[in-house]
Coordinates of C-alpha atoms in Angstrom, one line a residue:
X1 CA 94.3 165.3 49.6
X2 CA 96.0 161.9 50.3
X3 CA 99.4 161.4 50.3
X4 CA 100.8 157.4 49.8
X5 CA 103.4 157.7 52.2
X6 CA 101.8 158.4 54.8
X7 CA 98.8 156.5 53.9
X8 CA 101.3 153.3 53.2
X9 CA 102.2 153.9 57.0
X10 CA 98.8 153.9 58.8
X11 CA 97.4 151.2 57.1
X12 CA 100.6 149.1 57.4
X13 CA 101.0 148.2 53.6
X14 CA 104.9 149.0 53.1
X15 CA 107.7 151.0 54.9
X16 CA 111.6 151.5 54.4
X17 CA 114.6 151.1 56.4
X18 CA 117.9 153.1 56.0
X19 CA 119.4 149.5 56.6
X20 CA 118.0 148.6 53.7
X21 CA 119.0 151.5 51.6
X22 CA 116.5 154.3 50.0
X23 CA 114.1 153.9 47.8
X24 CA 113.6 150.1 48.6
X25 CA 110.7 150.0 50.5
X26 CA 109.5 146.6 51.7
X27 CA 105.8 145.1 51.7
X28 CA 103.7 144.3 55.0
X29 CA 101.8 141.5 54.8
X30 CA 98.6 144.1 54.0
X31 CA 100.9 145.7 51.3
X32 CA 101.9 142.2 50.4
X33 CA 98.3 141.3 49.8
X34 CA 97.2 144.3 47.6
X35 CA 100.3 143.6 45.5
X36 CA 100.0 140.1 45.1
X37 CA 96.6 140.7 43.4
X38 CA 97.6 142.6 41.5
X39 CA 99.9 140.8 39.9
X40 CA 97.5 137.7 39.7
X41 CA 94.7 140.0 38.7
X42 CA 97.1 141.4 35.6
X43 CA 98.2 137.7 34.4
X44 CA 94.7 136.1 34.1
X45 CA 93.8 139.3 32.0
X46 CA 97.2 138.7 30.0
X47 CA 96.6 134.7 29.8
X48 CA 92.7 135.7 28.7
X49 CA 94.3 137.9 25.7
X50 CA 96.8 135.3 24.4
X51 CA 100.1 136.3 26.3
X52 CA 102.4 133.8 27.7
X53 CA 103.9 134.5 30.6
X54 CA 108.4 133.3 31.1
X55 CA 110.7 134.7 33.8
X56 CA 113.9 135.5 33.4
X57 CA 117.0 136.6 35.4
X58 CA 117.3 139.7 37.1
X59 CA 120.9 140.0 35.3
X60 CA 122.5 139.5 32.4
X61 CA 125.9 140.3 31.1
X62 CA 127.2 143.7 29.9
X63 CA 127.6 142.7 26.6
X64 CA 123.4 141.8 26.4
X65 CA 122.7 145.5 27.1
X66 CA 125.7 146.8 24.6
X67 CA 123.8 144.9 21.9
X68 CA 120.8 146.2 22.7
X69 CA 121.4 149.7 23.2
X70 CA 121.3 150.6 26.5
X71 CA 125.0 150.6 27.6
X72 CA 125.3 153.7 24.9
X73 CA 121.9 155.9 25.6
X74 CA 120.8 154.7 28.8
X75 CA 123.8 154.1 31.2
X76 CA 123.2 156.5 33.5
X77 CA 120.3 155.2 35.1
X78 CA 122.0 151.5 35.1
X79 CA 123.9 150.2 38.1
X80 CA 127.4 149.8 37.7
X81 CA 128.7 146.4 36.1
X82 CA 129.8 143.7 38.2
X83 CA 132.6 141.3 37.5
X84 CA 131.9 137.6 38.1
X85 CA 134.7 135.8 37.5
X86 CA 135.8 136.4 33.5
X87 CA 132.2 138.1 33.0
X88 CA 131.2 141.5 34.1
X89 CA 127.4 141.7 34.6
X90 CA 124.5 143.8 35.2
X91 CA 121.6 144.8 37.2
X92 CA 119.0 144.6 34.7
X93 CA 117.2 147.7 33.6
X94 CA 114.6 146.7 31.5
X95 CA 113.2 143.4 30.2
X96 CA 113.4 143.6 26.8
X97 CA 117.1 142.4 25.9
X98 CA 116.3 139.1 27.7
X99 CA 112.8 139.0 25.6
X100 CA 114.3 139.3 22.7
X101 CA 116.8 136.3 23.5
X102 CA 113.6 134.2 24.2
X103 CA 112.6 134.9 21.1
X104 CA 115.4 134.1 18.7
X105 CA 116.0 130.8 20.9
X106 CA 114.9 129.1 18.4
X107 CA 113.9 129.0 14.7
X108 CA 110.1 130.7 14.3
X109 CA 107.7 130.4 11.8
X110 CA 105.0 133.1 10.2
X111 CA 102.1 130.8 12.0
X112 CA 103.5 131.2 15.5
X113 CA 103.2 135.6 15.1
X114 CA 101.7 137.5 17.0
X115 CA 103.9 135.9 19.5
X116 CA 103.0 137.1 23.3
X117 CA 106.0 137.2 25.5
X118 CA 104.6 138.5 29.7
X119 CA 106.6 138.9 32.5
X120 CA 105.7 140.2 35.9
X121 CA 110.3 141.1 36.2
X122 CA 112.1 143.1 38.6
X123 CA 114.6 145.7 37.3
X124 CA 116.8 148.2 38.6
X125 CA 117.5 151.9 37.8
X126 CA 120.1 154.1 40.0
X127 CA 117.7 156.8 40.8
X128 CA 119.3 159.7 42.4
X129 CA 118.5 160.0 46.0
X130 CA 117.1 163.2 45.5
X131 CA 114.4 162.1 43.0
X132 CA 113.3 159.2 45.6
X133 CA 110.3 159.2 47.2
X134 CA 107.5 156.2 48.3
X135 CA 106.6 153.7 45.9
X136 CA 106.7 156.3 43.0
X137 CA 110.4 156.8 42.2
X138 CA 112.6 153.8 43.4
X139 CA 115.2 151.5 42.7
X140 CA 114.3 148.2 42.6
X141 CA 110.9 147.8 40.4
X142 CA 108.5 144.9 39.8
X143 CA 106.9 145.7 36.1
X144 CA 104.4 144.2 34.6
X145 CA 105.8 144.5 31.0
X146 CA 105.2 142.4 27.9
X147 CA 106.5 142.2 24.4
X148 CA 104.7 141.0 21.5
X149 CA 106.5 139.5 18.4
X150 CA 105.0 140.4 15.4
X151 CA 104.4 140.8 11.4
X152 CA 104.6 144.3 10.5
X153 CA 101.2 143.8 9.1
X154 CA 99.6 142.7 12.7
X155 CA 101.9 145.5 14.8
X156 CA 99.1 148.3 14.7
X157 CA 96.6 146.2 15.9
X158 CA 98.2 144.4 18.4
X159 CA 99.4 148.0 20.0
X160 CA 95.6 148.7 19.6
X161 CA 94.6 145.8 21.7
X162 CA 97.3 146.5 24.1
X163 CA 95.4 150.1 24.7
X164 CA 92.0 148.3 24.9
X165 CA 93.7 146.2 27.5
X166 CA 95.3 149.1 29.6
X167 CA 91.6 151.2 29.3
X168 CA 89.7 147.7 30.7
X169 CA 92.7 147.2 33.8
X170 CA 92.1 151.0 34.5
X171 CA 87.8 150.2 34.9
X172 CA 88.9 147.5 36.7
X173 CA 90.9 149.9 39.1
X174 CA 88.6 152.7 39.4
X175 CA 91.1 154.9 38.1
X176 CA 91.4 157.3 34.8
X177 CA 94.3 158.9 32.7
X178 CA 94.5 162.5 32.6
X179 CA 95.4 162.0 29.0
X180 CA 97.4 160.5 26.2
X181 CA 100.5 161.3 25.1
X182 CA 102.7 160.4 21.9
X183 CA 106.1 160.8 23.1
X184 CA 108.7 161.3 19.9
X185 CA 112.5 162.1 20.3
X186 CA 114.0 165.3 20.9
X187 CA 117.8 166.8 20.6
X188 CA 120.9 165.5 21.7
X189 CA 122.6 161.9 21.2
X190 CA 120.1 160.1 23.9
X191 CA 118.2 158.5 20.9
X192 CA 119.1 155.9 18.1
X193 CA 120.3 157.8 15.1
X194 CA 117.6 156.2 12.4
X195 CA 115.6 158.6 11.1
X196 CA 114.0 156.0 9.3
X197 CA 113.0 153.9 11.8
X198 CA 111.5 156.6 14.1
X199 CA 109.2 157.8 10.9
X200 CA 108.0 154.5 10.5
X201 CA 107.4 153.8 14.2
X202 CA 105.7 157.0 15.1
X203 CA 103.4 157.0 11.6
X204 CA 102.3 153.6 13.0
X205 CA 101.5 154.5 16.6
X206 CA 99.6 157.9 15.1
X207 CA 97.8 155.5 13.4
X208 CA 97.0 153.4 16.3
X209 CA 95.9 156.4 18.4
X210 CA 93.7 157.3 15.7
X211 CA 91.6 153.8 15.3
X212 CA 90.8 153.8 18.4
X213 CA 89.5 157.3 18.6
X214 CA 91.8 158.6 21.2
X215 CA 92.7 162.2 22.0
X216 CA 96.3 163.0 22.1
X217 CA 98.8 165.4 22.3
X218 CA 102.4 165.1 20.9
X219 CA 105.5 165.9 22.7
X220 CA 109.3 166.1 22.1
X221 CA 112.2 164.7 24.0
X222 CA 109.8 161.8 25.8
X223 CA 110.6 159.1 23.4
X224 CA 112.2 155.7 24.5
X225 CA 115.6 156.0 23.1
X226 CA 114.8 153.1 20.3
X227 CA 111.4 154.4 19.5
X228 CA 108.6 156.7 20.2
X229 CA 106.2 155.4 22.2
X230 CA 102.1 155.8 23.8
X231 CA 102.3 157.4 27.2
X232 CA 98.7 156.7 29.6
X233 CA 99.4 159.7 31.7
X234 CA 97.9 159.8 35.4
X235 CA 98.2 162.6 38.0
X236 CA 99.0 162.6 41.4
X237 CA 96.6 165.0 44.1
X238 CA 98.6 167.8 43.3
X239 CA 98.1 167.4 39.5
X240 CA 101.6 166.8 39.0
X241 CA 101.8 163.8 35.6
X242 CA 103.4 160.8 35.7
X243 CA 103.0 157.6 33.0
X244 CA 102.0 154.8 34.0
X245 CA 101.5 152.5 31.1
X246 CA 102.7 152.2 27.8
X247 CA 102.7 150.9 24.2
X248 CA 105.4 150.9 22.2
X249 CA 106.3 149.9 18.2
X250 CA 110.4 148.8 17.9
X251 CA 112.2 148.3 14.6
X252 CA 115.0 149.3 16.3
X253 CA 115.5 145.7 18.8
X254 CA 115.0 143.4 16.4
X255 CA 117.5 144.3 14.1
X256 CA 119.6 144.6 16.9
X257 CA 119.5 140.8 17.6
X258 CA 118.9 139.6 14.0
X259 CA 115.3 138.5 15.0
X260 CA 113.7 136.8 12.4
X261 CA 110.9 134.5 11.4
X262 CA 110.1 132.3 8.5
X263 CA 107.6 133.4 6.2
X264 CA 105.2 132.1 3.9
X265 CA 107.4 131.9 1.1
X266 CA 109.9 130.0 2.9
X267 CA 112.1 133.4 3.6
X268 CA 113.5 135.0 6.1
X269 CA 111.6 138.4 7.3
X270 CA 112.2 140.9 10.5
X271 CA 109.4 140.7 13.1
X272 CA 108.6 143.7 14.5
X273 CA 108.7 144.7 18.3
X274 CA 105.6 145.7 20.5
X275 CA 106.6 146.6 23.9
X276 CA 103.4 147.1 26.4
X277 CA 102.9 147.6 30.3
X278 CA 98.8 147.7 30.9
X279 CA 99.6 148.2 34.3
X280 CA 103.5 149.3 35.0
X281 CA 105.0 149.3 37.5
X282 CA 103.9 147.7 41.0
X283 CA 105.0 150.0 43.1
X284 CA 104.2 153.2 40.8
X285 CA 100.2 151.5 40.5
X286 CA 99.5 151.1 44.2
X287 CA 100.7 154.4 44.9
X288 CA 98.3 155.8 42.3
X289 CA 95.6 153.8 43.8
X290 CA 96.2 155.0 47.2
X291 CA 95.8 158.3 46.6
X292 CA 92.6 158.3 43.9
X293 CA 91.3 156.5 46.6
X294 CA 92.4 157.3 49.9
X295 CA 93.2 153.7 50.8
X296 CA 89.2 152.6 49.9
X297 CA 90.8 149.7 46.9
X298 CA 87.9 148.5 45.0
X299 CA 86.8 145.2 47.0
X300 CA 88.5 143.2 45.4
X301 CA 91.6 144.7 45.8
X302 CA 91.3 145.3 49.2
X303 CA 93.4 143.5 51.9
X304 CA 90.5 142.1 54.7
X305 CA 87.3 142.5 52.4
X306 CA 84.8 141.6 54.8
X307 CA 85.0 142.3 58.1
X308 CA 82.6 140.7 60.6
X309 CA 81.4 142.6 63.9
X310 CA 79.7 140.6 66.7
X311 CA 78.0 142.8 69.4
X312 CA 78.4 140.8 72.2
X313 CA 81.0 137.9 73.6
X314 CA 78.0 135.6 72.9
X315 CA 78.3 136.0 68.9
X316 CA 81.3 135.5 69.0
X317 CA 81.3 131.7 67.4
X318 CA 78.6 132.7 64.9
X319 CA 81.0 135.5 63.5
X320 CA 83.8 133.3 63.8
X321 CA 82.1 130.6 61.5
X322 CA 80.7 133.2 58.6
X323 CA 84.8 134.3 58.7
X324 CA 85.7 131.3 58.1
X325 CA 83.1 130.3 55.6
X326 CA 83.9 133.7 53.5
X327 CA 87.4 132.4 53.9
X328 CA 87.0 129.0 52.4
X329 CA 85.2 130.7 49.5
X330 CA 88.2 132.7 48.9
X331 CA 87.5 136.3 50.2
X332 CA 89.8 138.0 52.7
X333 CA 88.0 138.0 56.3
X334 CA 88.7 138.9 59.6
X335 CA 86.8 139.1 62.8
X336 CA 86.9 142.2 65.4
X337 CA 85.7 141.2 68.2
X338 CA 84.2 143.0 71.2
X339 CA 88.1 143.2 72.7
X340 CA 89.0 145.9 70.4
X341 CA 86.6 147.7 71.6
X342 CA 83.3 149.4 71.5
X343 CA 81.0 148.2 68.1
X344 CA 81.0 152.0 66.9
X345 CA 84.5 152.1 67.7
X346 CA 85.2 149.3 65.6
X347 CA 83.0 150.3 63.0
X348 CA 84.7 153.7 62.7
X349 CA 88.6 151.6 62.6
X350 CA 87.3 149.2 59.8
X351 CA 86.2 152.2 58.0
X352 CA 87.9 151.4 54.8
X353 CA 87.0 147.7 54.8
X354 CA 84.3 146.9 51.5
X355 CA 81.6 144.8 53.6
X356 CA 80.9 144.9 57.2
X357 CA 78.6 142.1 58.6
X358 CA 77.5 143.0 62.3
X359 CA 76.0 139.8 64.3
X360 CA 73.7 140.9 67.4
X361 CA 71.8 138.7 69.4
X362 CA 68.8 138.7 66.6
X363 CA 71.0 137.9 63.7
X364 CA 72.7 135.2 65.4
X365 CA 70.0 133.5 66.0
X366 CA 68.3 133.5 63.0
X367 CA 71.8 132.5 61.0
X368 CA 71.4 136.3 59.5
X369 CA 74.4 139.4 59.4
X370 CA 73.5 143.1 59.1
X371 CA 75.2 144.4 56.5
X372 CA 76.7 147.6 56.4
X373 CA 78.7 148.6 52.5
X374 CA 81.9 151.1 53.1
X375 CA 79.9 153.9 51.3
X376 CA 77.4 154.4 54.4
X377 CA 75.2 152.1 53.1
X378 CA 73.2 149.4 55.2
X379 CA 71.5 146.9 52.6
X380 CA 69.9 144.5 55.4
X381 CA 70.0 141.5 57.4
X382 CA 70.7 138.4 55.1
X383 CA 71.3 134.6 55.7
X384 CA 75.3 133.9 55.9
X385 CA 75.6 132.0 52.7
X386 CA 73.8 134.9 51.0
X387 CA 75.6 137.2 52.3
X388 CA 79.4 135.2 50.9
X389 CA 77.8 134.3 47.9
X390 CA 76.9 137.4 47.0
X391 CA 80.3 139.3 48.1
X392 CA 82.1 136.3 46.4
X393 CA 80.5 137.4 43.2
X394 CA 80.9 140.9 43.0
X395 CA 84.4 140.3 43.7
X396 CA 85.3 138.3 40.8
X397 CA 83.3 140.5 39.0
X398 CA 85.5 143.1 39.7
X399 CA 85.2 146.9 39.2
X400 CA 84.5 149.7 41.7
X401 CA 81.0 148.9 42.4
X402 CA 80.1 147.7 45.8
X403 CA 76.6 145.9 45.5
X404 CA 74.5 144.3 42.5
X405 CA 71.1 146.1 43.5

């Protein structure tokens, strides 16, 4: 059973400090690696499926969130609200207020819809210090969150792409969802009181769920508290649930900021509100990743993806060089040389490392690296170009898979 926290410490990918304050844990340069791939990885799959990506500030003013609803039915997990000079603002706690102001910054038109808003944002939510805990409960969070600008007429298949989109990133990770949930409201005053927006809402996400043939189960009190919403459930080791991704259909928003767009015949309609996150958060998704694989990331995600073993002193230069061609071909490389110790020694510490590519006094002389895949498998001597070309091409194929046989 692997447990992130401690895995996040031995291989040197994030830590905290009680300087810093919990549950903000900071990124080593490994950590810092596997995270920013991510992030690039989840933007050229957005840019690839039509979503333009916008930043925007990590605050805004009370009165944004008052509007939108989240200073009535979500305050308690917002940081208090500064005042700055005449203003008081606030940690942001979600990215959908300051989507929606891109939006209605100006006039839109019926031929601009679906419009794809991305952002890779960092919010804040004052967890409890009791609920902390790694990279899967903390305070400040880097989501990978979208929100898609639509005709009521285009909402249930945009959601439906969104859920393609989410099932291809999760190939893509070697990971799975336990199952899929359809979260609706439950009792008390944490939700919007429209009964007639959550029908319409939830009927369309039913229907969403249904076209694309997905199992589900229903449950009560796990709705946002404008909408119901898609949950892509994962589990931790222990079997314990946690969503990671979501799809969402909001009436509730747009009406809330007088969104509108101009229609065919020249009036003025509502558009409605998709929110998505195919991968959520950052912190939350490498967590799950180090623990459904033990700290093995699928090669591409890997921090050092090849690492290159000469036997001797002598081979040194001719390791050295295939580093630094795999390097200028853009793959993560590093060298471990006969000074860290004995070749099974540093087999055995670069255990977790995709390719291995050991140089004896043969190899290096015929320009050749014996090849040795994380999975026990040795697949060979091959010529140094062959060797980068073909790990440069199953990384940017990515996937689980180690080798094209």
């Amino acid at each position: 059973m692997h447990d992130h926290r401690r895995l996040g410490r031995e291989l040197a990918l994030f830590d905290t400090d009680p300087m810093m304050g919990a549950g903000l844990p900071y990124w080593l340069p490994d950590g810092a690696v596997v995270r920013h791939t991510l992030e690039e990885y989840v933007r050229d799959v957005e840019r690839r499926a039509g979503y333009r990506h916008v930043y925007s500030p990590v605050l805004g003013k009370r009165e944004l969130y008052e509007i939108s609803g989240h200073w009535a039915h979500y305050r308690e997990d917002m940081y208090p609200a500064m005042r700055v000079g005449a203003e008081e603002v606030v940690l942001r706690p979600s990215l959908c207020p300051h989507h929606a102001l891109i939006y209605r910054s100006r006039a839109r038109s019926y031929r601009e819809l679906p419009l794809r808003i991305a952002e890779l944002g960092a919010m804040h939510r004052a967890e409890m210090s009791g609920v902390l805990g790694g990279l899967t409960r903390v305070r400040a969070i880097q989501l990978n969150d979208a929100h898609i600008f639509c005709t009521l007429d285009q909402a249930v298949e945009e959601a439906r792409a969104a859920l393609e989109l989410i099932g291809r990133a999760y190939a893509d990770l070697g990971i799975s969802a336990v199952r899929h949930r359809l979260s609706l409201p439950g009792e008390g005053g944490k939700y919007v009181a429209d009964p007639e927006l959550w029908r319409r809402a939830t009927v369309l996400l039913r229907e969403v769920l249904d076209g694309a043939g997905v199992a589900y189960e229903e449950a009560e009190g796990e709705a946002a508290f404008y909408g119901p919403k898609i949950d892509v459930q994962i589990a931790d080791p222990v079997g314990r649930e946690s969503t990671l991704s979501t799809v969402q259909i909001d009436f509730h928003q747009p009406e809330r900021f007088d969104l509108r767009y101009v229609g065919a015949d020249g009036g003025r309609h509502r558009p409605v509100m998709v929110h998505r996150s195919v991968i959520g958060s950052v912190e939350r998704v490498v967590a799950h990743l180090l623990e459904a694989h033990g700290g093995a990331f699928p090669a591409w995600l890997a921090p050092v993806q090849l690492l290159v073993l000469p036997v001797a002193e002598a081979q040194l230069a001719r390791a050295e060089a295939l580093a630094a061609a795999a390097v200028a071909g853009g793959l993560r490389a590093e060298v471990a040389g006969p000074g860290q110790g004995s070749l099974g020694a540093r087999v055995r510490d670069g255990r977790l490392v995709p390719y291995q590519a050991v140089i004896g006094e043969r190899e290096a002389a015929a320009g050749l690296a014996a090849v040795r895949l994380r999975d026990g498998r040795r697949v060979g001597a091959l010529p140094v170009a062959e060797l980068v070309r073909r790990i440069e091409e199953r990384v940017a194929g990515r996937g689980a898979g180690l080798w094209d046989e």
